[in-house]
CSV table of C-alpha atoms and ligand atoms in Angstrom, one decimal:
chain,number,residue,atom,x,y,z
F,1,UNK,CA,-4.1,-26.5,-19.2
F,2,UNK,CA,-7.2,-26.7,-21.4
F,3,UNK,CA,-9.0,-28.9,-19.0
F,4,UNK,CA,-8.4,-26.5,-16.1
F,5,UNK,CA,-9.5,-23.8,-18.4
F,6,UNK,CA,-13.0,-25.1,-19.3
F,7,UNK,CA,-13.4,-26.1,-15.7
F,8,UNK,CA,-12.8,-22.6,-14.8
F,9,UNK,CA,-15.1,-21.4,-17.4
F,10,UNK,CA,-17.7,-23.8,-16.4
F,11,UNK,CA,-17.7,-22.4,-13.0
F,12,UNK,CA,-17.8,-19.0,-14.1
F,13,UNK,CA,-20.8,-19.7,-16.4
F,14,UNK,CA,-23.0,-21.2,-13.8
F,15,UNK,CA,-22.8,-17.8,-12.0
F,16,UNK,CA,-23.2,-15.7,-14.6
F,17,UNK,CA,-23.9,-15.8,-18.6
F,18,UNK,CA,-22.0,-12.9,-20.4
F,19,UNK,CA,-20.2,-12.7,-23.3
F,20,UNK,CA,-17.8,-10.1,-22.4
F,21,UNK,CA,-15.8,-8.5,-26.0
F,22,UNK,CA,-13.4,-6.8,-24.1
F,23,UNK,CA,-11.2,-7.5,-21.6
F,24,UNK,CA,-9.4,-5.0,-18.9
F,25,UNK,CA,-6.7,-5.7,-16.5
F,26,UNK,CA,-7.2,-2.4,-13.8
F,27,UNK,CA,-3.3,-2.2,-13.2
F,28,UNK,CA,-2.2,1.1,-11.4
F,29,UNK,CA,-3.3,3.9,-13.2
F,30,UNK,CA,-6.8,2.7,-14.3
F,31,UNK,CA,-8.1,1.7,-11.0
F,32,UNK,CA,-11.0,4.5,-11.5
F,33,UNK,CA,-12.5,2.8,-14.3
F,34,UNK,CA,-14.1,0.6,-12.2
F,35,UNK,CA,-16.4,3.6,-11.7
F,36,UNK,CA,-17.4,4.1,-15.2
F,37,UNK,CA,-18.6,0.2,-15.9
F,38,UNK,CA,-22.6,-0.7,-14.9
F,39,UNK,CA,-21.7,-3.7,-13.4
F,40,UNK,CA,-23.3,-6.6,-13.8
F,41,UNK,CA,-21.4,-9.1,-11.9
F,42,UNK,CA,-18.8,-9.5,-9.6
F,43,UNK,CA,-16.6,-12.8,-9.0
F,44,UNK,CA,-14.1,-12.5,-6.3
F,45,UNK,CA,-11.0,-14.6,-7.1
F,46,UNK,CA,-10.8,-16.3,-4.4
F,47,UNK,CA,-13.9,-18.6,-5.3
F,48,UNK,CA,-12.7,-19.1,-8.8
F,49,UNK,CA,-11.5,-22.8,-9.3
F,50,UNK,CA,-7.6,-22.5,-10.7
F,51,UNK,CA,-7.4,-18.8,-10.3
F,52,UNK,CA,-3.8,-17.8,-8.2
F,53,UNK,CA,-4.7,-17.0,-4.7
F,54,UNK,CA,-3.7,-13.6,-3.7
F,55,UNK,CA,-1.0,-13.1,-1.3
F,56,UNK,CA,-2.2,-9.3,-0.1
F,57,UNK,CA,-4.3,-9.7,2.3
F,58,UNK,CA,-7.5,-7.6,1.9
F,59,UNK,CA,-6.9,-7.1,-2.2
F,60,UNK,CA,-8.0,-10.8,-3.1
F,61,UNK,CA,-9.1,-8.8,-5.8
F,62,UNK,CA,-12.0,-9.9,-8.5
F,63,UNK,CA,-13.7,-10.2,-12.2
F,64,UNK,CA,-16.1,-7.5,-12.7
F,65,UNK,CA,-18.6,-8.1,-15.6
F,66,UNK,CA,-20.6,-4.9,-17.0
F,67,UNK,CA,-20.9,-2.7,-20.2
F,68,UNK,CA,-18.2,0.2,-20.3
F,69,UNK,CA,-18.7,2.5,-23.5
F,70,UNK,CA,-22.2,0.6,-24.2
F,71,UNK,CA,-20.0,-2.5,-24.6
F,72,UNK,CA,-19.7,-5.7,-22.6
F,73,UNK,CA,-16.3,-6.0,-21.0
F,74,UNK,CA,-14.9,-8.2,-18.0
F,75,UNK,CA,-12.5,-6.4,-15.9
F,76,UNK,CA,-9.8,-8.1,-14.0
F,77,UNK,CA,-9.7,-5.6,-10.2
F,78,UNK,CA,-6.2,-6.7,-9.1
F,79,UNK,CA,-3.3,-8.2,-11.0
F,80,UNK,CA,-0.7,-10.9,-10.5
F,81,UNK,CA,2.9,-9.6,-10.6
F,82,UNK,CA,6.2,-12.3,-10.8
F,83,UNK,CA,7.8,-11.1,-7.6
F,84,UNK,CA,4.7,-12.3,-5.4
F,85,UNK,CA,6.0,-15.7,-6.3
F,86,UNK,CA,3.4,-17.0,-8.9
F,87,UNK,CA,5.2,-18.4,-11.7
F,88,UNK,CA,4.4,-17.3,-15.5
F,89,UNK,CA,2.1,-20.1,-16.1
F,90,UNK,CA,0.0,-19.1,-13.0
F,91,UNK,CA,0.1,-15.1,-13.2
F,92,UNK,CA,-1.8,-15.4,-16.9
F,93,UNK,CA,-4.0,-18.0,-16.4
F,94,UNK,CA,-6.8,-15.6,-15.8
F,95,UNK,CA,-6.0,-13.8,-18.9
F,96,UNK,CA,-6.1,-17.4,-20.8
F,97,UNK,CA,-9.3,-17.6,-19.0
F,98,UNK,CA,-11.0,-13.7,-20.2
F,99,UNK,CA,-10.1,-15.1,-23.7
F,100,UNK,CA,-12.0,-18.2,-23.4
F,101,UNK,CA,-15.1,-16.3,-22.5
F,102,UNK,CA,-14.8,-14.7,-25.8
F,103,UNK,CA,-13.0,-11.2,-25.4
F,104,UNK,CA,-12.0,-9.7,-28.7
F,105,UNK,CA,-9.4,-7.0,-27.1
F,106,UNK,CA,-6.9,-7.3,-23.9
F,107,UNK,CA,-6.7,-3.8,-22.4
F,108,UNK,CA,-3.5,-3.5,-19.9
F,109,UNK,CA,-2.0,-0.7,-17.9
F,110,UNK,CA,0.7,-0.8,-15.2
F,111,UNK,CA,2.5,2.1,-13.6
F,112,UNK,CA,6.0,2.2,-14.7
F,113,UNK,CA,9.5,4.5,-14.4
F,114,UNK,CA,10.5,6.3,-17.6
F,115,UNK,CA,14.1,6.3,-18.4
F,116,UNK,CA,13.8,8.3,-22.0
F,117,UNK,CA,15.0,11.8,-21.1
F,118,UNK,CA,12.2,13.7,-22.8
F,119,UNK,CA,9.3,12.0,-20.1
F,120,UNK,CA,8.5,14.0,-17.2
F,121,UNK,CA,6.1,12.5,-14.2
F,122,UNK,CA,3.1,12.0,-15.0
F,123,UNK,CA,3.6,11.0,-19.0
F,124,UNK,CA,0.8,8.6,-20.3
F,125,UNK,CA,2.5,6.2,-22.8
F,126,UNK,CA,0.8,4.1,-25.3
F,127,UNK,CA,3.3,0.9,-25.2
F,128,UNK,CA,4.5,-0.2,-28.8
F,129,UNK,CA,6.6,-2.4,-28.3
F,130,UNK,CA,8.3,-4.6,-25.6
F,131,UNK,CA,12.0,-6.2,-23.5
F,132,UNK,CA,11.4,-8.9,-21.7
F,133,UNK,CA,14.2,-8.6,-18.9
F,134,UNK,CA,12.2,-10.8,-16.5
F,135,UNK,CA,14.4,-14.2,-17.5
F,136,UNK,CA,11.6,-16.3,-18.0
F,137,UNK,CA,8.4,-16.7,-20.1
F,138,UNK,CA,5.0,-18.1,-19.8
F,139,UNK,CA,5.5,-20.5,-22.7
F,140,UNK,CA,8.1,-22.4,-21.7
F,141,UNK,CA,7.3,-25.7,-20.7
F,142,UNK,CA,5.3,-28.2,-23.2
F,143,UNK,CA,2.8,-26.2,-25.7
F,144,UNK,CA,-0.9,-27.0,-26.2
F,145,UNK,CA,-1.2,-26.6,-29.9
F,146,UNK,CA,-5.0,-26.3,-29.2
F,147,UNK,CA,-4.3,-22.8,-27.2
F,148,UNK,CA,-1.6,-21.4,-29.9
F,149,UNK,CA,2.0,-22.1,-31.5
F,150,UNK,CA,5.1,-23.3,-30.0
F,151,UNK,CA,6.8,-20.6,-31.5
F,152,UNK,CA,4.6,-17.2,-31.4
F,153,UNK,CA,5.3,-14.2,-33.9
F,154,UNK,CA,5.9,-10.9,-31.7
F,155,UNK,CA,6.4,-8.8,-34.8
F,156,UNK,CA,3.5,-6.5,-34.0
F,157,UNK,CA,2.7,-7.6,-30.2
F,158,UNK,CA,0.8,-4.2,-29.6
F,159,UNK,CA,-1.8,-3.5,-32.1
F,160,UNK,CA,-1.7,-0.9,-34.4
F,161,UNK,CA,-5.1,-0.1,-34.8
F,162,UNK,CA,-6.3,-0.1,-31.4
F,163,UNK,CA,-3.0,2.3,-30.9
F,164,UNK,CA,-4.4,4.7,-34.0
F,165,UNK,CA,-7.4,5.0,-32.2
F,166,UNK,CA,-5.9,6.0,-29.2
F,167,UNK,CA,-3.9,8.7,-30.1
F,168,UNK,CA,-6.9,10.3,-32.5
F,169,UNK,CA,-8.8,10.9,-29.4
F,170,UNK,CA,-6.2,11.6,-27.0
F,171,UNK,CA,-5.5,14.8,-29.4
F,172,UNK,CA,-9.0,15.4,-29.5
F,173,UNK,CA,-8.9,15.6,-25.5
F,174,UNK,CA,-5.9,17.7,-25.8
F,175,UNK,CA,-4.2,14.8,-24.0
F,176,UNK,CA,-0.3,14.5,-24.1
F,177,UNK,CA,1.0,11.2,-24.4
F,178,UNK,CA,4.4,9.6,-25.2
F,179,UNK,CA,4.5,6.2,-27.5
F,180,UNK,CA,7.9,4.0,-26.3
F,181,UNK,CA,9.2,0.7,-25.4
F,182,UNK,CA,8.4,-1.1,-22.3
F,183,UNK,CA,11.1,-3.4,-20.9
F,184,UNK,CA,9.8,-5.8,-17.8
F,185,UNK,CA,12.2,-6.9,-15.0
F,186,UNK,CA,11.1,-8.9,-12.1
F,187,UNK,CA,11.4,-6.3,-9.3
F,188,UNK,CA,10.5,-6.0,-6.8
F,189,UNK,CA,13.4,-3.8,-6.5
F,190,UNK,CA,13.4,-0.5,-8.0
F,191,UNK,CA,16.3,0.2,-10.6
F,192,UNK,CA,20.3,1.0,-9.4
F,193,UNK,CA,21.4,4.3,-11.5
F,194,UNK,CA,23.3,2.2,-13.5
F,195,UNK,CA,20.4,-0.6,-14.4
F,196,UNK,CA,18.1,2.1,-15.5
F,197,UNK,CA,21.2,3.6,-17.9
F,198,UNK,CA,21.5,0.0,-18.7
F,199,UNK,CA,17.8,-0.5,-19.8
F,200,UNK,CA,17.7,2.9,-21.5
F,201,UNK,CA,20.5,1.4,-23.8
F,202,UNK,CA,19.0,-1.7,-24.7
F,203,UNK,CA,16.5,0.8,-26.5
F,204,UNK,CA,13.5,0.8,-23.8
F,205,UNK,CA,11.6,3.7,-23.2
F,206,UNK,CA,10.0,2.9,-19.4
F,207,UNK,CA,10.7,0.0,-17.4
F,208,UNK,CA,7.6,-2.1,-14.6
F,209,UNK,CA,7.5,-5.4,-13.2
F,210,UNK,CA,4.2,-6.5,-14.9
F,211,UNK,CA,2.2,-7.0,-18.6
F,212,UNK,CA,5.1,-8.2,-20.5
F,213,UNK,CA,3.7,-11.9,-19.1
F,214,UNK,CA,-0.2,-11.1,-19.9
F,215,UNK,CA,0.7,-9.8,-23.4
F,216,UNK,CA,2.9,-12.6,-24.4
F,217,UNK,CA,0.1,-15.2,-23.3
F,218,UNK,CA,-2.5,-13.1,-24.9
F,219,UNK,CA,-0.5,-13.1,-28.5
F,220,UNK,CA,0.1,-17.0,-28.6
F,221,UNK,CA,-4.2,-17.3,-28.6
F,222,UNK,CA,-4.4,-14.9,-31.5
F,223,UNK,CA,-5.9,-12.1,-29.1
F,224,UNK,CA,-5.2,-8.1,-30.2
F,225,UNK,CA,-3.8,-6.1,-27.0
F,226,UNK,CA,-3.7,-2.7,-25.9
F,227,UNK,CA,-1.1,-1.1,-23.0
F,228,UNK,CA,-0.5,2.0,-21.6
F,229,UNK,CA,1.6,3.0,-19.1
F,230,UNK,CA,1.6,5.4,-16.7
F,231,UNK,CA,4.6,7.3,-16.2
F,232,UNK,CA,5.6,7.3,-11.9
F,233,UNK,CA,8.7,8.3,-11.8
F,234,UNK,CA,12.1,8.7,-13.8
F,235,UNK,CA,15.5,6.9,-14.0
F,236,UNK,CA,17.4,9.5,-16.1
F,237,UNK,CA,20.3,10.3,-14.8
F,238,UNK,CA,20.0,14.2,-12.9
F,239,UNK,CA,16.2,13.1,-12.7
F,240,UNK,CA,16.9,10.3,-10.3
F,241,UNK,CA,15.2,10.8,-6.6
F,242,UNK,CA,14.5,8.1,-4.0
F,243,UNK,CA,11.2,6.8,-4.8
F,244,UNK,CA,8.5,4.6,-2.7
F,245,UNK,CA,5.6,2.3,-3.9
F,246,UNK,CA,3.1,5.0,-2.9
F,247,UNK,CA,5.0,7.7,-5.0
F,248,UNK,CA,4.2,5.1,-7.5
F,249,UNK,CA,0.8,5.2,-6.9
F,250,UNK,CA,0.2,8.9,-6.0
F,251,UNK,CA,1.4,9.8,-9.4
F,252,UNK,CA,-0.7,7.1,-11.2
F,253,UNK,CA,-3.9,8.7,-9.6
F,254,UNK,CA,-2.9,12.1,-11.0
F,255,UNK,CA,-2.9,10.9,-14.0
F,256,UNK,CA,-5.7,8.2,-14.3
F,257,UNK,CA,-9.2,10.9,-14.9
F,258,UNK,CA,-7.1,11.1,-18.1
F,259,UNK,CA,-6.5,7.8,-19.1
F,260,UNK,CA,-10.3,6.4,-18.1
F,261,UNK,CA,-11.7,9.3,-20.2
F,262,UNK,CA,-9.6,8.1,-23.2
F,263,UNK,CA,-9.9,4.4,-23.1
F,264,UNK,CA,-13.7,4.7,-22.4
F,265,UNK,CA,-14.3,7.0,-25.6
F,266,UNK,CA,-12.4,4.4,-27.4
F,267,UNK,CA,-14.1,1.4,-26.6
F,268,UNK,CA,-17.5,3.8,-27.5
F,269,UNK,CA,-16.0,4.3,-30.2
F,270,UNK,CA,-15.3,1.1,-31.9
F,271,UNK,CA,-16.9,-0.7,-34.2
F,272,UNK,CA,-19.2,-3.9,-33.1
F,273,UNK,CA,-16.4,-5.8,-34.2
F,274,UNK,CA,-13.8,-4.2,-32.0
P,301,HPA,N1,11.0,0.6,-12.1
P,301,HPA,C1,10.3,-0.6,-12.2
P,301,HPA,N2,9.0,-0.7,-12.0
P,301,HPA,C2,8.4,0.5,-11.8
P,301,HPA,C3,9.0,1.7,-11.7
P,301,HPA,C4,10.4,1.8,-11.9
P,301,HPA,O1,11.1,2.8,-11.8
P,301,HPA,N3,8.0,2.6,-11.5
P,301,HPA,C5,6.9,2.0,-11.4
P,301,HPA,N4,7.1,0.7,-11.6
């Protein structure tokens, strides 16, 4: 793994010599930051050596380098989701990759279906804590000790800090968000009734098919992460209405002005050291 690693980063260097501090996967809902960044330099995926090849046609999707908040950041347009088929190890290797070119922060956001009675459509919510429903887990198999443990502590996967920074500025915008538990299933079903009563048992706030992988990869190399998700759609019981991908995604874009304001102030607002 290490050795396909450098090789990627080698590749990546002889294009372009940045030292991005933060990284950000654009997941649905922060799609319009792309706007905000002066970018510097674009890779698409599809030339990176080791990176998963995309299986939507026309999204190959790519690594955009550029300062965001007068910082550098690398942003990741287009993510890898377990029901295309990738296994774990593949679907996070590009966020084994943004930490080898020296990010400080992993930013993540995703678009996912609430099932804690109080959300409504539309909900920002800072994640604090995670399920992983999706059976598997991108450390299983034979650990590199020179990437991070065998056995990673989760006890504070979502950092605090980074969270406290959030939620100053979001009040300052006047911004209403929610702070919950995110439980990840495979998909690419949506929930029955009864799985979404299910999850809202096992103590999860909102339920996706994505980040639960990039976090857990991005806590065994040490490496602080941030998530927030946006809230499509709701599986509480009386609340429940049929619901399509681009419902998903037409309620993400109501939301996202929002959530680019916010996480732009608050990587202007951070200190040189993140
Ligand atoms: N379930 C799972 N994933 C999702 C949902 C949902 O209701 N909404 C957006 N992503």
């Amino acid at each position: 793994m290490l050795e396909k690693i450098k090789e990627t980063i080698d590749y990546i260097h002889g294009l372009i010599d940045y030292k991005p501090r933060i990284g950000i996967v654009l997941g649905t809902g922060l799609g319009g930051l792309v706007k905000e960044i002066n970018v510097e330099g674009t890779i698409p995926y599809k030339d990176i050596p080791n990176f998963p090849l995309s299986t939507v046609k026309g999204h190959e999707g790519q690594l955009i380098f550029g300062k965001l908040g007068g910082k550098k950041v690398v942003a990741m347009q287009g993510r890898f989701h377990y029901y295309e088929g990738y296994t774990m190890q593949e679907l996070t290797f590009p966020i084994r990759v943004l930490k080898m070119l020296g990010i400080e922060l992993l930013i993540l956001s995703n678009a996912a279906g609430g099932v804690n009675q109080e959300y409504e459509i539309g909900d920002l919510m800072v994640i604090k804590d995670h399920i992983n429903l999706m059976g598997d887990n991108p450390l299983i198999g034979r650990n590199d000790t020179g990437l991070g443990p065998r056995f990673p502590d989760m006890s504070e996967a979502y950092d605090k800090k980074i969270i406290r920074q959030f939620t100053k500025i979001a009040r300052v915008h006047n911004i209403h968000f929610q702070v919950g538990v995110y439980a990840a299933v495979t998909g690419p079903t949506f929930e029955t009734p009864a799985e979404y009563r299910y999850i809202r048992t096992l103590g999860a706030d909102a339920v996706g098919m994505s980040t639960v992988p990039e976090a857990i990869v991005a806590r065994h190399m040490s490496l602080p992460v941030f998530a927030v998700s946006v809230i499509s759609d709701l599986g509480v019981e009386g609340k429940i209405v049929e619901i399509s991908h681009d419902d998903v995604i037409d309620a993400a874009s109501m939301v996202e002005p929002k959530m680019t304001l916010v996480i732009k102030e608050m990587i202007q607002n951070m200190s040189p050291k993140v």
